[in-house]
PDB file of C-alpha atoms in Angstrom:
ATOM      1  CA  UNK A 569      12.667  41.203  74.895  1.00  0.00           C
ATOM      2  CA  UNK A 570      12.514  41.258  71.287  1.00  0.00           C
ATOM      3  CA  UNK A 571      10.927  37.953  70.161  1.00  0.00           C
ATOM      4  CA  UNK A 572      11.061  39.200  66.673  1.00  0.00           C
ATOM      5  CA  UNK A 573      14.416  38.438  66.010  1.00  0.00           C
ATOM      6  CA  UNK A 574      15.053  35.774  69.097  1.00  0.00           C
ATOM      7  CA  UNK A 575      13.272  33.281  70.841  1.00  0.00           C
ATOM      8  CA  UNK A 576      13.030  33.976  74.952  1.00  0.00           C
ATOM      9  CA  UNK A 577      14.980  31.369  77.096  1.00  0.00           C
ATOM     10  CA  UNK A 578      13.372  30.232  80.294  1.00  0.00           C
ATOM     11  CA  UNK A 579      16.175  28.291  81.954  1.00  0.00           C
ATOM     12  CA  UNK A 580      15.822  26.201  85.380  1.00  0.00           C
ATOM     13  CA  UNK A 581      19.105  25.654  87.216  1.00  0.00           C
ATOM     14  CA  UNK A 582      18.349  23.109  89.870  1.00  0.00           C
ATOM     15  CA  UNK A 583      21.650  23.363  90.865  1.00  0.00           C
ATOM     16  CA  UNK A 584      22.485  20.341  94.047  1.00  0.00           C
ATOM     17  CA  UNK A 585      18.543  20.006  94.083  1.00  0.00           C
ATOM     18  CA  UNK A 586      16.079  17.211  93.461  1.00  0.00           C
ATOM     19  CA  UNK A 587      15.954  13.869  92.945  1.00  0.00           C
ATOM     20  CA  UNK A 588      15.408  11.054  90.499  1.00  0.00           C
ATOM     21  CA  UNK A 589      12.240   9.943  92.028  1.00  0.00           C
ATOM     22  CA  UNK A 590      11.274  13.677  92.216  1.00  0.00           C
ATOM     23  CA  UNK A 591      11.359  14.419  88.472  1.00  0.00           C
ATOM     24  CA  UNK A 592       8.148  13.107  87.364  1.00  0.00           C
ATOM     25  CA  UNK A 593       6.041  14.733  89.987  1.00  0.00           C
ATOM     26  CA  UNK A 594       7.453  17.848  89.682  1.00  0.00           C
ATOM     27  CA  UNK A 595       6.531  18.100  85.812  1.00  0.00           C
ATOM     28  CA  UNK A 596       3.256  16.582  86.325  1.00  0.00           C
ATOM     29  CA  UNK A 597       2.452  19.362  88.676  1.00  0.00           C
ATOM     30  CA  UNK A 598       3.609  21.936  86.148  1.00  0.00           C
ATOM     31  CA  UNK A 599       2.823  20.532  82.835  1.00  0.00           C
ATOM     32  CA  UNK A 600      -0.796  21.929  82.925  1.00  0.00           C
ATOM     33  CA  UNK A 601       0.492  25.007  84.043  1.00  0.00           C
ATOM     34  CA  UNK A 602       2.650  25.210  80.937  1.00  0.00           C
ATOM     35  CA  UNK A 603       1.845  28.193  78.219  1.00  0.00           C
ATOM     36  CA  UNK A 604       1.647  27.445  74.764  1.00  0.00           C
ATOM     37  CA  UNK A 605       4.531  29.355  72.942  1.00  0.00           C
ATOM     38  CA  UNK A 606       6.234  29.104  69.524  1.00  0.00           C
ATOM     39  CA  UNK A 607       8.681  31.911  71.235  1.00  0.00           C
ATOM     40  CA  UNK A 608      10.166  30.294  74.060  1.00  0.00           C
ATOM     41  CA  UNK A 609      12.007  27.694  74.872  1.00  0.00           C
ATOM     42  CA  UNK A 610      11.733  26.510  78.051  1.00  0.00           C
ATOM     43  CA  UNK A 611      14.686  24.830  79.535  1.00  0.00           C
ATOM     44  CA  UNK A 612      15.571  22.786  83.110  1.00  0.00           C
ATOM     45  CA  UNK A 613      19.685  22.376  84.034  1.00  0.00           C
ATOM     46  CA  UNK A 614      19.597  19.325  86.462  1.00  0.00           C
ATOM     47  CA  UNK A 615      22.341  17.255  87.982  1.00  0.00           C
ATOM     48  CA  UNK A 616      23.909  15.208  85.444  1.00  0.00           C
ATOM     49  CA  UNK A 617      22.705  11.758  87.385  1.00  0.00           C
ATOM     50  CA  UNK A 618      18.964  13.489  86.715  1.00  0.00           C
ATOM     51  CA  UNK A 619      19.376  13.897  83.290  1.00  0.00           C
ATOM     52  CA  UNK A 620      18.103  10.719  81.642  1.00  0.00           C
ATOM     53  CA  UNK A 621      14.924  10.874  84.296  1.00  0.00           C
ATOM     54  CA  UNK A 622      14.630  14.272  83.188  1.00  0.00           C
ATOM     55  CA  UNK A 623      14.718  13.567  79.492  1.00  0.00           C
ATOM     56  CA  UNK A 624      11.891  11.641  79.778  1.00  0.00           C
ATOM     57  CA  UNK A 625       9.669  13.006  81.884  1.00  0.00           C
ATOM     58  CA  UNK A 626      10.433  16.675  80.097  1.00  0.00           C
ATOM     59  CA  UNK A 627       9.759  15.251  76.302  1.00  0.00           C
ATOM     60  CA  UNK A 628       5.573  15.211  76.732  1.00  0.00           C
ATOM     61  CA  UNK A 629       6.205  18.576  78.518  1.00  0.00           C
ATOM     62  CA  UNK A 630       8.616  19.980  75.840  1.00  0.00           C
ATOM     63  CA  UNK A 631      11.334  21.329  78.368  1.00  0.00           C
ATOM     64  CA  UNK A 632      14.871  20.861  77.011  1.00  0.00           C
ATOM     65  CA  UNK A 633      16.869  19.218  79.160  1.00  0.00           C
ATOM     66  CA  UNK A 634      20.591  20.544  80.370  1.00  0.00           C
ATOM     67  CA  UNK A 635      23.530  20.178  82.407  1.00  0.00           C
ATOM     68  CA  UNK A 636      25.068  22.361  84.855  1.00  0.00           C
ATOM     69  CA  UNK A 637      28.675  21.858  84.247  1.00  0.00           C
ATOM     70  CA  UNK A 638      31.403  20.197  81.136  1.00  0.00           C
ATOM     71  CA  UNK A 639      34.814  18.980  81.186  1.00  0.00           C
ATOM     72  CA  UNK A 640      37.206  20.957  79.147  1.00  0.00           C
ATOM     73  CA  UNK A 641      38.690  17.754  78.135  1.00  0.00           C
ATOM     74  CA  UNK A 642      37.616  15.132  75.496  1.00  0.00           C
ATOM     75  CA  UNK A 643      38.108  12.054  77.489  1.00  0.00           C
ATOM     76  CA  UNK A 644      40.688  10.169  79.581  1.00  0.00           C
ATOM     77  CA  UNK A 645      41.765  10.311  82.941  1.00  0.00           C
ATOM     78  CA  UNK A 646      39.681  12.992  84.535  1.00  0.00           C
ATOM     79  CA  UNK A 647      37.821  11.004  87.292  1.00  0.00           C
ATOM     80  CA  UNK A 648      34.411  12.979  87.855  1.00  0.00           C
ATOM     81  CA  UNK A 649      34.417  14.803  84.932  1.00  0.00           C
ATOM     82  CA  UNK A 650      31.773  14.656  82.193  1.00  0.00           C
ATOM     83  CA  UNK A 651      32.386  15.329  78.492  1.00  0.00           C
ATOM     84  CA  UNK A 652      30.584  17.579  75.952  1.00  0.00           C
ATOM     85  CA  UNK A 653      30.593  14.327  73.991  1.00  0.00           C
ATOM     86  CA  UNK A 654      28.890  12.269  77.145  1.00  0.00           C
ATOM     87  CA  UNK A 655      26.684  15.250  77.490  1.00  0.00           C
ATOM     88  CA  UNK A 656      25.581  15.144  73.561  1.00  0.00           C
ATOM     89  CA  UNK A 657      25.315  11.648  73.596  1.00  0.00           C
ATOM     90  CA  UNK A 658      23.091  11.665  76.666  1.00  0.00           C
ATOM     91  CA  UNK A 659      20.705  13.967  74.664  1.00  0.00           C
ATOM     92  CA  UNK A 660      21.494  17.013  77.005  1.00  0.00           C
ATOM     93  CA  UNK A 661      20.590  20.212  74.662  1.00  0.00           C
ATOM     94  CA  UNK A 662      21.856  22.997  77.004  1.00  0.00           C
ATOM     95  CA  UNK A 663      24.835  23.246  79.382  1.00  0.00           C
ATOM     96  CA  UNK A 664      25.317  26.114  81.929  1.00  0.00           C
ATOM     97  CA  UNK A 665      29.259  27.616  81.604  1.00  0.00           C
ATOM     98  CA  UNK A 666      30.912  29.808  84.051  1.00  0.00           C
ATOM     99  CA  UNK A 667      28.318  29.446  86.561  1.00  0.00           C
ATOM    100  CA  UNK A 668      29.868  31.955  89.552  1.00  0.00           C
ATOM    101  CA  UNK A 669      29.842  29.030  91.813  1.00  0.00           C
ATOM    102  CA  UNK A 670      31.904  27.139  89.720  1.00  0.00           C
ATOM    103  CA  UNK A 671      34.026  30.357  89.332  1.00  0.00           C
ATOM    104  CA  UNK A 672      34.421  30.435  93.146  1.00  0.00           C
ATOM    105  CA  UNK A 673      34.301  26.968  94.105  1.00  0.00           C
ATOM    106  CA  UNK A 674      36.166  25.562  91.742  1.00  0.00           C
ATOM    107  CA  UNK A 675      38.097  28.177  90.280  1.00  0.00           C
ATOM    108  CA  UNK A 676      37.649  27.996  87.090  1.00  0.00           C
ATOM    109  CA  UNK A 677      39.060  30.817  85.712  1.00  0.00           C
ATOM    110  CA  UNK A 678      37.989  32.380  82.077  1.00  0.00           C
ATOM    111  CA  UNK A 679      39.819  30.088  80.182  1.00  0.00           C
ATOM    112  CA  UNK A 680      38.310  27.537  81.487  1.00  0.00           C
ATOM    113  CA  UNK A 681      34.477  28.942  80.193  1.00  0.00           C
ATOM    114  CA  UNK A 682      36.326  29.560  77.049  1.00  0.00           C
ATOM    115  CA  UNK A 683      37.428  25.866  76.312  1.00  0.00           C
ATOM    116  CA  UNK A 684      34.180  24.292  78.055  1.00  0.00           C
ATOM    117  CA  UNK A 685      32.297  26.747  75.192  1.00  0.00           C
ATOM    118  CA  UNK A 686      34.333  25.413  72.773  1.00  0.00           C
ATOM    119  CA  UNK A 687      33.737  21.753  73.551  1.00  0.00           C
ATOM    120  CA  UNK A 688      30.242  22.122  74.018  1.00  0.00           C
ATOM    121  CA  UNK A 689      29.767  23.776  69.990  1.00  0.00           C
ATOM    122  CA  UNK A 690      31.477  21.099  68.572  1.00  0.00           C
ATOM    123  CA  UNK A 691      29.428  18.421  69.729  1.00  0.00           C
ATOM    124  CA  UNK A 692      25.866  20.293  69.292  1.00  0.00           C
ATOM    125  CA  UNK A 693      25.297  21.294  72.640  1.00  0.00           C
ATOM    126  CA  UNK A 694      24.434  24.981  73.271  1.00  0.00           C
ATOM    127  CA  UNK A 695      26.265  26.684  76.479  1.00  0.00           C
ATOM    128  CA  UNK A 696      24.412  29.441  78.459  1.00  0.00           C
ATOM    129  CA  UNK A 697      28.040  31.414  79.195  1.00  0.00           C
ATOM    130  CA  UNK A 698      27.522  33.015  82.932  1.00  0.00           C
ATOM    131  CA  UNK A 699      29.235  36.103  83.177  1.00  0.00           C
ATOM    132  CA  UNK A 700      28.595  38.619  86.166  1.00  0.00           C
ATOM    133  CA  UNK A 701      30.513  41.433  88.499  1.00  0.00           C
ATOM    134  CA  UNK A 702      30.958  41.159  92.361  1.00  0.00           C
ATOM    135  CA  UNK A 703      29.520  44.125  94.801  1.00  0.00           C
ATOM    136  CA  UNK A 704      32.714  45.421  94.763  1.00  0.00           C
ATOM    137  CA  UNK A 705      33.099  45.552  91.469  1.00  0.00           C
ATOM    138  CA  UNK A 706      29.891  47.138  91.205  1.00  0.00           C
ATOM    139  CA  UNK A 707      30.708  50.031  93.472  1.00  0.00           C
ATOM    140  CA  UNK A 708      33.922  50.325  91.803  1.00  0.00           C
ATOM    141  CA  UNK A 709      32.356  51.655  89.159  1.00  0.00           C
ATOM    142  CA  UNK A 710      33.856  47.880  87.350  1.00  0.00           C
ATOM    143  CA  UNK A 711      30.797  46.449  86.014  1.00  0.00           C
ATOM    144  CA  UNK A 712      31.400  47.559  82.438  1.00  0.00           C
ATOM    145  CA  UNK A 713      35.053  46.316  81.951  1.00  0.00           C
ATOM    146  CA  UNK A 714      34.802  43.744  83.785  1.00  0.00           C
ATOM    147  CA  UNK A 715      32.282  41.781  81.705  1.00  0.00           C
ATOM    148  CA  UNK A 716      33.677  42.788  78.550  1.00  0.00           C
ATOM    149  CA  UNK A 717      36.509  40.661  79.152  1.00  0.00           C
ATOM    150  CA  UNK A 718      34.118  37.882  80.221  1.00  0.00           C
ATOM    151  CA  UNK A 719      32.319  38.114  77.251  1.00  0.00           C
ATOM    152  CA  UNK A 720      35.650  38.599  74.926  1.00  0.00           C
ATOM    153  CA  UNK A 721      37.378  35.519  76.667  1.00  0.00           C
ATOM    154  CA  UNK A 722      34.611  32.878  76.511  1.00  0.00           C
ATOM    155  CA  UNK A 723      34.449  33.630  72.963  1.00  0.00           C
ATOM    156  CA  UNK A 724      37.591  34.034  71.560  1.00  0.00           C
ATOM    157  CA  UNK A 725      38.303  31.697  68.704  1.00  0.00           C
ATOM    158  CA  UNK A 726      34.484  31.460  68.932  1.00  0.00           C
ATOM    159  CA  UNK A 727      33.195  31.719  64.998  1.00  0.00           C
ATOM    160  CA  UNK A 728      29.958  33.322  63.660  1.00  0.00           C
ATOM    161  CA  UNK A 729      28.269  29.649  63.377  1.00  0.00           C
ATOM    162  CA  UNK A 730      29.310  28.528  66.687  1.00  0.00           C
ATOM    163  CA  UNK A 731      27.839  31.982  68.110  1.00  0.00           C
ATOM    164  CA  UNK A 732      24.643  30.896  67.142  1.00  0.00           C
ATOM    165  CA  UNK A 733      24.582  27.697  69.575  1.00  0.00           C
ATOM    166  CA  UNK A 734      25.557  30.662  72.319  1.00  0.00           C
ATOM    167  CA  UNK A 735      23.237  32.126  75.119  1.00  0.00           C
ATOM    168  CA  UNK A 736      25.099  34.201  77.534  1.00  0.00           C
ATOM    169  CA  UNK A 737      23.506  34.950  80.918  1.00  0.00           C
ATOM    170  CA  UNK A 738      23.773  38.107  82.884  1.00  0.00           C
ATOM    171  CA  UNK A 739      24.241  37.119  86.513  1.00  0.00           C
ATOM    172  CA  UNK A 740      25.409  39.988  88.687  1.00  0.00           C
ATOM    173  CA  UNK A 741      27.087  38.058  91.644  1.00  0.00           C
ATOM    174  CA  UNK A 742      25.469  40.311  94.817  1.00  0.00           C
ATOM    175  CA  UNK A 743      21.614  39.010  93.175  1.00  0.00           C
ATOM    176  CA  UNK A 744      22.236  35.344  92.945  1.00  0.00           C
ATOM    177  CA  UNK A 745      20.650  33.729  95.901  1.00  0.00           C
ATOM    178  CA  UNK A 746      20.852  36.935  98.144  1.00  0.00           C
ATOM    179  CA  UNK A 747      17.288  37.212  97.416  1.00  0.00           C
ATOM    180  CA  UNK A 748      18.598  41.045  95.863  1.00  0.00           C
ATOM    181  CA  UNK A 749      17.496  41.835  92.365  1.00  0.00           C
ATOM    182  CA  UNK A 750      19.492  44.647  90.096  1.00  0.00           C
ATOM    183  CA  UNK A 751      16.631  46.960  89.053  1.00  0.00           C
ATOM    184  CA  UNK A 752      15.076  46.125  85.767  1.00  0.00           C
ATOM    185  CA  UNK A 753      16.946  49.480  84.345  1.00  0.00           C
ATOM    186  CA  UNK A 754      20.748  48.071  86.116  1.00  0.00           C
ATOM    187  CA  UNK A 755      19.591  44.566  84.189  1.00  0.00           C
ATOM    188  CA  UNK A 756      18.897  46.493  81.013  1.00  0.00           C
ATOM    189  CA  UNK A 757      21.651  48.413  81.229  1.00  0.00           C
ATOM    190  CA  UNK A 758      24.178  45.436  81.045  1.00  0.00           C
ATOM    191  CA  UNK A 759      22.692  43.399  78.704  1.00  0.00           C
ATOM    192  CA  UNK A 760      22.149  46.171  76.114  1.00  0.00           C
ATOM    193  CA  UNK A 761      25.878  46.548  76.905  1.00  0.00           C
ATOM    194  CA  UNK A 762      26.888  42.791  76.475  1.00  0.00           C
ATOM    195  CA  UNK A 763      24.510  43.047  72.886  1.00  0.00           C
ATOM    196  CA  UNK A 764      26.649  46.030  72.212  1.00  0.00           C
ATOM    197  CA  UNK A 765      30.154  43.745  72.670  1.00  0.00           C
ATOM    198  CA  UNK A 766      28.580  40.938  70.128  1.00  0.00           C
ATOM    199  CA  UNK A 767      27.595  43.362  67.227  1.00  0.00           C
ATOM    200  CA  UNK A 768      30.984  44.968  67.362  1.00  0.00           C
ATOM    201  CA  UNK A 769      32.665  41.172  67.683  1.00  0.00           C
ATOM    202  CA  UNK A 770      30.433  39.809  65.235  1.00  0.00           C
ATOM    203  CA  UNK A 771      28.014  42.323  63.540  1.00  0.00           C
ATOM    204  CA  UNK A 772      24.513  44.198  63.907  1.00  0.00           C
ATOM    205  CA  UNK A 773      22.958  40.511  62.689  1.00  0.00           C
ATOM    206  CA  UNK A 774      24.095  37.942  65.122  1.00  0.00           C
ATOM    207  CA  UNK A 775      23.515  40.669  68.187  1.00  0.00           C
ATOM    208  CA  UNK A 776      20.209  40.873  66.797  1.00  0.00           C
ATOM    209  CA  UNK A 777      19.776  36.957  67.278  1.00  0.00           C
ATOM    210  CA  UNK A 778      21.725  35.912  70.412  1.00  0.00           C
ATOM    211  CA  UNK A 779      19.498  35.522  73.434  1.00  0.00           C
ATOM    212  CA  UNK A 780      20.624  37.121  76.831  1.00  0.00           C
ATOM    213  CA  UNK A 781      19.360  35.872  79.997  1.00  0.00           C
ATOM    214  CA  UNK A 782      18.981  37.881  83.611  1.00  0.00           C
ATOM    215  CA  UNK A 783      20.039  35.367  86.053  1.00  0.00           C
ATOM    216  CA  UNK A 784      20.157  37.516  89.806  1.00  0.00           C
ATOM    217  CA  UNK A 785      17.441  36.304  91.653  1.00  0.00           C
ATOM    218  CA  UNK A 786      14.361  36.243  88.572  1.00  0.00           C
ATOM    219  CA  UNK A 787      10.997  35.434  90.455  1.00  0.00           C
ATOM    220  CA  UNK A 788       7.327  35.480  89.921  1.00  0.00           C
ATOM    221  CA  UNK A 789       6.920  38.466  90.805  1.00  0.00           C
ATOM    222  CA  UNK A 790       9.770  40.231  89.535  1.00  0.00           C
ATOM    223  CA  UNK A 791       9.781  38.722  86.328  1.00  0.00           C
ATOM    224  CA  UNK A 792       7.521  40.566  83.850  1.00  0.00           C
ATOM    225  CA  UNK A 793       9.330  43.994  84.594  1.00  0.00           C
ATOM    226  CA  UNK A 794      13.171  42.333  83.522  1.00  0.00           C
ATOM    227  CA  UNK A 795      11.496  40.857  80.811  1.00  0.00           C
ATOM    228  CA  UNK A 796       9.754  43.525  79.647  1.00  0.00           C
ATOM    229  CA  UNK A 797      13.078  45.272  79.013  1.00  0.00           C
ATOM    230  CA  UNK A 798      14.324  44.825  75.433  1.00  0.00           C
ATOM    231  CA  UNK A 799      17.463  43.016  75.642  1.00  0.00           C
ATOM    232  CA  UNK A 800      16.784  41.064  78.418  1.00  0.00           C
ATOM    233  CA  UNK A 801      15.463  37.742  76.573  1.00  0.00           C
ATOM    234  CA  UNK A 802      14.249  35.446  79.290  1.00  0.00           C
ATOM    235  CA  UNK A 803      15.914  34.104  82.545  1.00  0.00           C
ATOM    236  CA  UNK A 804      18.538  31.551  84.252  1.00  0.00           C
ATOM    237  CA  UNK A 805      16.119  30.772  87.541  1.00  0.00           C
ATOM    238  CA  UNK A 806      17.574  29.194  90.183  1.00  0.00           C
ATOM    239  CA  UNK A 807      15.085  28.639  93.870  1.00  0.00           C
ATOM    240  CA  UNK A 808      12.111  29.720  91.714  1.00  0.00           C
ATOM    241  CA  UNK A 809      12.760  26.890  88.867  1.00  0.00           C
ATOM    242  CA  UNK A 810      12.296  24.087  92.256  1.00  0.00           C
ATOM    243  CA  UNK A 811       8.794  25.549  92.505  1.00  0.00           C
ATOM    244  CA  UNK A 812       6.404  24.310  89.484  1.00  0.00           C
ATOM    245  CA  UNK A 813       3.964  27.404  90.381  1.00  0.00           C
ATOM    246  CA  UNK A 814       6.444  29.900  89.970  1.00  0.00           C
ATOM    247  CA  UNK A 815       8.241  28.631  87.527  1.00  0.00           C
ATOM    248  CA  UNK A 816       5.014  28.793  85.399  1.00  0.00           C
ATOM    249  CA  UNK A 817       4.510  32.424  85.977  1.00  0.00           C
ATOM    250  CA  UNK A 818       8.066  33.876  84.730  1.00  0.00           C
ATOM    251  CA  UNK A 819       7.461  31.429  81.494  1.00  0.00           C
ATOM    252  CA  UNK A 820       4.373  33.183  80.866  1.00  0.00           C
ATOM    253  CA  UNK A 821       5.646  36.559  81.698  1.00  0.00           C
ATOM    254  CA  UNK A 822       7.921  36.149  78.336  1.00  0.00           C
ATOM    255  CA  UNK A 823       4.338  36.972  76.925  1.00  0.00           C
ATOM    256  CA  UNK A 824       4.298  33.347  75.648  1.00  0.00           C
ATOM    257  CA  UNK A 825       0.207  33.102  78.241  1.00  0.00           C
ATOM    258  CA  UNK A 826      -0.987  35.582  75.021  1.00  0.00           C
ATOM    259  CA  UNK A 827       0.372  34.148  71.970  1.00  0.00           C
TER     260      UNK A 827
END
């Protein structure tokens, strides 16, 4: 992590968790907990029925509020879908793309992360753009070429200013709720890699400034080692971002407890 030239991202993704009613407790409980930090931003993607609860209950707290999913349409007749402009207009800040559950469940293919990107820059709304290998890809020795066409595809047409409303989030698909972790060198190893893909895209600058998240199972106590790697900027958390405590502890691993 090189807060330097980037700001760390601590991201909750609540995924089909929580509550209305559950909100206000839950950042009572970790408010005090809270670091101070100029260098990072602190972040909680909750279902989009939470987000006006969570918009006010994060605002004293400072915790950005996102979404978890976006329409790659504008408007019309897509019952169940939410747009980047409903999103924006809502006040949502952040919005998780590519998720591998959506990828799976939904089948949303890379496309698909490429047009919700798209829709989410032009109305002001920054996408954290998921991108991750399978086991099998892994042992296939895959890894590599397989998210440099994730990375390529979700930003094609993707110019330098709309790159810097970007996060992308490393999430190796065998770590994300398996309770496995990729070794903080495996982590490293990627994200230098996916830095590598944006300075030859877009330059040594904007690789310099982008923020990449680990997202494969990031816990208390496993978070100070990722972090402490230098192109690993912060985390997606998914179970531990449902526990206040813990949640606390990988903020304050970013270093932000000793500013």
């Amino acid at each position: 992590m090189n807060t330097k030239y980037r700001k760390a991202i601590i991201a909750g993704n609540w995924k089909m968790n929580m509550l209305v009613s559950d909100i206000k407790p839950f950042i009572e409980e970790l408010k005090p907990m809270l670091p101070k930090t100029k260098t990072c931003d602190t972040v909680l993607c909750v279902p989009a029925v939470n987000i006006p609860a969570m918009l006010r209950a994060g605002k004293d707290a400072k915790i950005a509020c996102g979404a978890q999913d976006v329409s790659s349409y504008d408007k019309g007749a897509y019952t169940g879908e939410i747009s980047a402009a409903q999103l924006a207009d809502v006040g949502a800040k952040y919005c998780i793309v590519g998720h591998s559950e959506r990828r799976a469940y939904h089948n949303e293919s890379d496309m698909d992360v490429n047009s919700k990107t798209g829709k989410l820059i032009e109305h002001g709304v920054s996408p954290i753009i998921c991108v991750g290998e399978s086991l099998e890809q892994r042992e296939s020795g895959l890894t590599m070429p397989h998210i440099n066409y994730q990375i390529r595809a979700a930003l094609a047409d993707v110019d330098m200013t709309g790159l810097r409303r970007c996060v992308i989030a490393y999430e190796p698909i065998w770590a994300i709720g398996t309770g496995k972790t990729a070794t903080a060198e495996q982590a490293q190893e990627v994200c230098g890699y996916i830095r590598s893909i944006i300075r030859e895209i877009y330059g040594a600058r904007p690789a310099r400034s982008i923020s990449i998240l680990y997202g494969g199972s990031m816990n208390a106590k496993n978070a100070a080692e990722l972090l402490a790697q230098p192109d690993i900027d912060g985390g997606l958390i998914g179970g531990a971002s449902l526990k206040p405590a813990d949640f606390a502890t990988i903020i304050a691993a970013t270093g932000a407890d000793n500013e």
